[in-house]
Short mmCIF file of C-alpha atoms in Angstrom, two decimals:
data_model
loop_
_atom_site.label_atom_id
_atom_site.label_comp_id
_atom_site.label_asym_id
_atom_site.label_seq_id
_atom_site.Cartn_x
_atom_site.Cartn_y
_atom_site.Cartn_z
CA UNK H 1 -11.85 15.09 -21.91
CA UNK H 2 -9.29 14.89 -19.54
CA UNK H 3 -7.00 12.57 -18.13
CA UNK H 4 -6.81 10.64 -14.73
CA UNK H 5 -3.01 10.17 -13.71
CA UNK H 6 -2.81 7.57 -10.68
CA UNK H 7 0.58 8.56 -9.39
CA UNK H 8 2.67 6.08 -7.25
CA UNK H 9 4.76 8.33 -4.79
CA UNK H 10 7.86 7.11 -2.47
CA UNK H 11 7.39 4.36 0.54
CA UNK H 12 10.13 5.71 2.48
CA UNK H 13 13.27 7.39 0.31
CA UNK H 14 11.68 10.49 -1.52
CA UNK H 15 14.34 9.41 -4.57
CA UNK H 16 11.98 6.49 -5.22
CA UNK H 17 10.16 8.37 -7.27
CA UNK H 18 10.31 8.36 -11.53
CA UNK H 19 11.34 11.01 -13.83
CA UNK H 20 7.30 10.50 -15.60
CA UNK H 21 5.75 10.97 -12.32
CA UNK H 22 7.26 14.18 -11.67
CA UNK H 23 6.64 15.36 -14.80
CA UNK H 24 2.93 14.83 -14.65
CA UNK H 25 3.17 16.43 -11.21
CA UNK H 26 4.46 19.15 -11.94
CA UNK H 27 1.86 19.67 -15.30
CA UNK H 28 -1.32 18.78 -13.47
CA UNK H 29 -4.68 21.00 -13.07
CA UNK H 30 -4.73 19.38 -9.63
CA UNK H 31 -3.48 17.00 -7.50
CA UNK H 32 -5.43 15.27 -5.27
CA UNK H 33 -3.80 14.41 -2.07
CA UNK H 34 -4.97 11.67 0.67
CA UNK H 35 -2.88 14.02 3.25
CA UNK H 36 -2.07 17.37 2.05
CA UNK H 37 0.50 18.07 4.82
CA UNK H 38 2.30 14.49 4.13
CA UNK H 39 2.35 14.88 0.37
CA UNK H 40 3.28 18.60 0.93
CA UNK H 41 6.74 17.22 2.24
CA UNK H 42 7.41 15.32 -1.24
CA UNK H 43 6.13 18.40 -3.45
CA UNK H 44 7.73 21.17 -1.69
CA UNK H 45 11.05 18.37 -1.61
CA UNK H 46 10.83 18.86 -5.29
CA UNK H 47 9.07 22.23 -5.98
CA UNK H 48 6.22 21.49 -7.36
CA UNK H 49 3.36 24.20 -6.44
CA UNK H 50 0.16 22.92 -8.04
CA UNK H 51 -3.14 23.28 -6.96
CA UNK H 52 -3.59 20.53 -4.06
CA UNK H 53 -7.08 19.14 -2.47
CA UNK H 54 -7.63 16.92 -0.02
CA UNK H 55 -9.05 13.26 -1.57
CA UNK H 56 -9.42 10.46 1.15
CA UNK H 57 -11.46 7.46 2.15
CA UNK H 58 -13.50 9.96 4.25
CA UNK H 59 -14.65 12.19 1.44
CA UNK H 60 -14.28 10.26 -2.04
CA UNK H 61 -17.69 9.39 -2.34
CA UNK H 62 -18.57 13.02 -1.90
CA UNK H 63 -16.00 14.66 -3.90
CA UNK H 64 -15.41 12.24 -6.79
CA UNK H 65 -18.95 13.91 -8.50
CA UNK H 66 -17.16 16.82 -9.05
CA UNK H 67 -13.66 15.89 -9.91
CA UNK H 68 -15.04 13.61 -12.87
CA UNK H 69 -16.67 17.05 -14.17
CA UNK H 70 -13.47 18.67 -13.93
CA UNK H 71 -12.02 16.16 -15.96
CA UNK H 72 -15.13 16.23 -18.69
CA UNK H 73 -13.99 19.56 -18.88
CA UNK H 74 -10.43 18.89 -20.01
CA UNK H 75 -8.40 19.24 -16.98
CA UNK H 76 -5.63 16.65 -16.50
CA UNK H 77 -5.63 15.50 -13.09
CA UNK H 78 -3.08 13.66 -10.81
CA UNK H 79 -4.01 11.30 -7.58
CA UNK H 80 -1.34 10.17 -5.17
CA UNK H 81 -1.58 8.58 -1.77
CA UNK H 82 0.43 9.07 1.03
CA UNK H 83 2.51 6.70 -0.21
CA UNK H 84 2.39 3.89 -2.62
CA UNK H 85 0.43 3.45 -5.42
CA UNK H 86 -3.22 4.84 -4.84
CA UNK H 87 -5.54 1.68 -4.80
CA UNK H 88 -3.46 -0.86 -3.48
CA UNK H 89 -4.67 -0.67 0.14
CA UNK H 90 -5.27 3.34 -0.54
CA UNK H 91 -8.12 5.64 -1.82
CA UNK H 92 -8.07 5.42 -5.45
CA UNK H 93 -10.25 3.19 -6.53
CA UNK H 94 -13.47 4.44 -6.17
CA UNK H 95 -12.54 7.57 -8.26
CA UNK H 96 -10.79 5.73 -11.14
CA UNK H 97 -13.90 3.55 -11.19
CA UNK H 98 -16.14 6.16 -11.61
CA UNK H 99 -13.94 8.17 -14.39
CA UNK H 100 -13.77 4.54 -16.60
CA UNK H 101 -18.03 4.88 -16.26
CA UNK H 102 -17.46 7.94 -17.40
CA UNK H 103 -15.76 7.37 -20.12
CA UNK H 104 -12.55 9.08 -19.34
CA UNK H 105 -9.04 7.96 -19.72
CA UNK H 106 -7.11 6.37 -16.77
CA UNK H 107 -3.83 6.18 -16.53
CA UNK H 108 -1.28 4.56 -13.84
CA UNK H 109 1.77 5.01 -14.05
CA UNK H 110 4.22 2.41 -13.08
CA UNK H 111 6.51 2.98 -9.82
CA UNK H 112 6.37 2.58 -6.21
CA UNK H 113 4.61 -0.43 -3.90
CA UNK H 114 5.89 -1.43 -0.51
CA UNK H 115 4.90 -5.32 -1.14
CA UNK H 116 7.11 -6.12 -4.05
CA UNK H 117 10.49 -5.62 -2.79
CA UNK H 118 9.27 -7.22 0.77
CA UNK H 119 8.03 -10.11 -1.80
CA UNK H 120 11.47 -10.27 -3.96
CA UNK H 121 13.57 -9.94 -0.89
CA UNK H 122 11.31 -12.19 1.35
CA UNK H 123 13.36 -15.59 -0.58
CA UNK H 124 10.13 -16.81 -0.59
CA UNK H 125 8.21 -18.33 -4.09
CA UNK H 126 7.73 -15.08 -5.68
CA UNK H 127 6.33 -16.68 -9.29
CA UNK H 128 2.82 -16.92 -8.24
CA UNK H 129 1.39 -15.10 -5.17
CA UNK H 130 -2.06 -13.58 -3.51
CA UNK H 131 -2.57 -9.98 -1.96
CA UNK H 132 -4.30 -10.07 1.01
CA UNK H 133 -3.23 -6.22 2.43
CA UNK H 134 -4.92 -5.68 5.93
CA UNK H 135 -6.77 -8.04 7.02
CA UNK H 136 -9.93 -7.50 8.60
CA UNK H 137 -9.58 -6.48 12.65
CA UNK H 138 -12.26 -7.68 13.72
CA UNK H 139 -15.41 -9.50 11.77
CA UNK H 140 -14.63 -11.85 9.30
CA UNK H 141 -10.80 -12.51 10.28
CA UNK H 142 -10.88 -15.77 11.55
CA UNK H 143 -12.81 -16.64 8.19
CA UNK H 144 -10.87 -15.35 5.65
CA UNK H 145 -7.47 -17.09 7.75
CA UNK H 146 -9.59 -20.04 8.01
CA UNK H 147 -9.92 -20.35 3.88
CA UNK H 148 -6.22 -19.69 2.98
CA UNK H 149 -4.84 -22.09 5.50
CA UNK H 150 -4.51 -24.33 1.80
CA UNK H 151 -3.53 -21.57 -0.23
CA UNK H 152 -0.59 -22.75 -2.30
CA UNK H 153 0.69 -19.25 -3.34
CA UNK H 154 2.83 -16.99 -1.34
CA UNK H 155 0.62 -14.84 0.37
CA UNK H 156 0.97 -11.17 1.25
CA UNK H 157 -0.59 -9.12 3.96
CA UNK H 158 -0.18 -5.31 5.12
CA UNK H 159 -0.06 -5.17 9.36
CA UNK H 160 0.44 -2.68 12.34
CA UNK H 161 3.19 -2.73 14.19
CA UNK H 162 0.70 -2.38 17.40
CA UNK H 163 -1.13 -5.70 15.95
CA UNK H 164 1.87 -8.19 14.57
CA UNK H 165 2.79 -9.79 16.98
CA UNK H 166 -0.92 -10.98 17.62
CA UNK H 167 -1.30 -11.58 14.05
CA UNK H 168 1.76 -13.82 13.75
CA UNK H 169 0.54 -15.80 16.65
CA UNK H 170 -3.16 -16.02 14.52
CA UNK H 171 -1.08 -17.13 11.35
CA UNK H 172 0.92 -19.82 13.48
CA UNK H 173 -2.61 -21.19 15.13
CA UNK H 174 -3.98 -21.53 11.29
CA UNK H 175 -1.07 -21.97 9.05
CA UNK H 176 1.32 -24.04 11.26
CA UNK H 177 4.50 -23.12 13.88
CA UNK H 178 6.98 -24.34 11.40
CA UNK H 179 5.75 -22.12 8.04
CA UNK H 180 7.99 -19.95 6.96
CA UNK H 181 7.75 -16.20 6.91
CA UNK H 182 9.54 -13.00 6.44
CA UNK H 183 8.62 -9.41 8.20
CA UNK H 184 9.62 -6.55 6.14
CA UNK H 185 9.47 -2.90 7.79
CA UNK H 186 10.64 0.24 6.98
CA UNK H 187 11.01 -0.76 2.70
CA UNK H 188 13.66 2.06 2.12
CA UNK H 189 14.06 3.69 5.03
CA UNK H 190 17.08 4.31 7.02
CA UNK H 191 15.96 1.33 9.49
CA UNK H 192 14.46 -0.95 6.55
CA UNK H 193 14.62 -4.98 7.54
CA UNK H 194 13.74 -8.06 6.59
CA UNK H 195 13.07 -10.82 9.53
CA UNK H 196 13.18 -14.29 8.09
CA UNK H 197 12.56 -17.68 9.75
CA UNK H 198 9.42 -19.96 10.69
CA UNK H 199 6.60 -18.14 12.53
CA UNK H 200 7.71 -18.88 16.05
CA UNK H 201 10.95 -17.68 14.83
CA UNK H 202 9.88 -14.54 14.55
CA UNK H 203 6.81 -14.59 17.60
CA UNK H 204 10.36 -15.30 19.43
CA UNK H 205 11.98 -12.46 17.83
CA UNK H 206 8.94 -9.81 17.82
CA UNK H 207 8.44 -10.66 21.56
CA UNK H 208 11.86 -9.43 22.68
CA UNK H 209 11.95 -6.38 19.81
CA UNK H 210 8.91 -4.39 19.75
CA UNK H 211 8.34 -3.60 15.89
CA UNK H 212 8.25 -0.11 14.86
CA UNK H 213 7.22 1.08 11.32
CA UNK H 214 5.22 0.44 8.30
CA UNK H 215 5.19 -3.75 7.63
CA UNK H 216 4.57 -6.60 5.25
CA UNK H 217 4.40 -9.77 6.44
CA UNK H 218 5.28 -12.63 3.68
CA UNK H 219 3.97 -16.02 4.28
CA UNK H 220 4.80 -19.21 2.34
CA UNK H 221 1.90 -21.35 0.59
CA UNK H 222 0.86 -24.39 1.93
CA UNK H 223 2.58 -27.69 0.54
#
């Protein structure tokens, strides 16, 4: 048997990335990609030339059937995302569900996630908190807002830039003007931020500075 490497790759600075995970990059059958031409920029960074195919929400179901065989047959094989850890709002776990039915072994490795430094730097409760990642666009939203307006954890959510300042106006219907909040964008980019205050703090704020970039909004629990 094989092994199943779930490989977290950089959020923004292509240094974010551990000594391990290059390592197992670099010795891989195959790494399986959820853009080849975006993860192409962070192998060819650090010239790594392995065998790369294309693994996405599009195609997993389809193509999973055939990568568990290649692992049955001893080949050690490495998923990424884009960027991230694979799973955590990312193809991955379909496939690593399927290998553990299959009896292979699984392994993540520890590294990358934007959320946790936008959670540590938010100065919000970080002790005990929920992921929420995207939210629904469409059906179901108001719902699931609707049942954590009494959530007592910190609560995290993955957003747009297009849709934030709409959901920020959503979260200050359901959780309350005066909650406080943080927006995170850009975790270790050149332009990273964090935006703290109550949410019409930052509806104010958002309204006269268009976001731009990748964002986590942080949201305190309810007393």
């Amino acid at each position: 048997m094989g092994i199943l490497y779930v490989v977290p790759t950089p959020v923004g600075n292509l240094e974010d990335i551990t000594l391990r995970a290059l390592r197992i990059l670099r010795e891989a059958d195959l790494i399986l990609a959820e853009d080849t031409r975006t993860s192409g920029i962070l192998l060819k960074h650090y010239d790594i030339h392995n065998q790369l195919m294309s693994h996405h929400k599009f195609n997993e179901h389809g193509t999973s059937a055939a990568i568990v065989e290649r692992l049955k047959a001893g080949q050690t094989i490495a998923l990424i995302s884009d960027a991230g850890t694979p799973g955590i709002s990312d193809p991955g776990f379909f496939l690593v569900r399927e290998a553990v039915n299959a009896g292979i072994e699984v392994q993540c490795l520890p590294g990358a996630t934007a959320f946790v430094p936008a959670l540590v730097a938010s100065g919000l409760p970080d002790d005990r908190f929920c992921f929420e990642g995207f939210l629904p666009q469409k059906k179901g939203r108001q719902t699931r807002l609707q049942s954590l307006s009494q959530e007592s954890r910190t609560m995290v959510f993955y957003e747009s830039p297009y849709r934030l300042l709409k959901t920020l106006q959503q979260f200050s219907e359901i959780f309350g003007a005066e909650r406080r909040a943080c927006v995170a964008r850009e975790i270790s980019k050149v332009h990273e931020e964090c935006v703290r205050g109550t949410l019409s703090e930052l509806i104010a704020h958002f309204t006269e500075h268009s976001p731009r970039g990748e964002i986590v909004i942080i949201v305190s629990g309810a007393n």
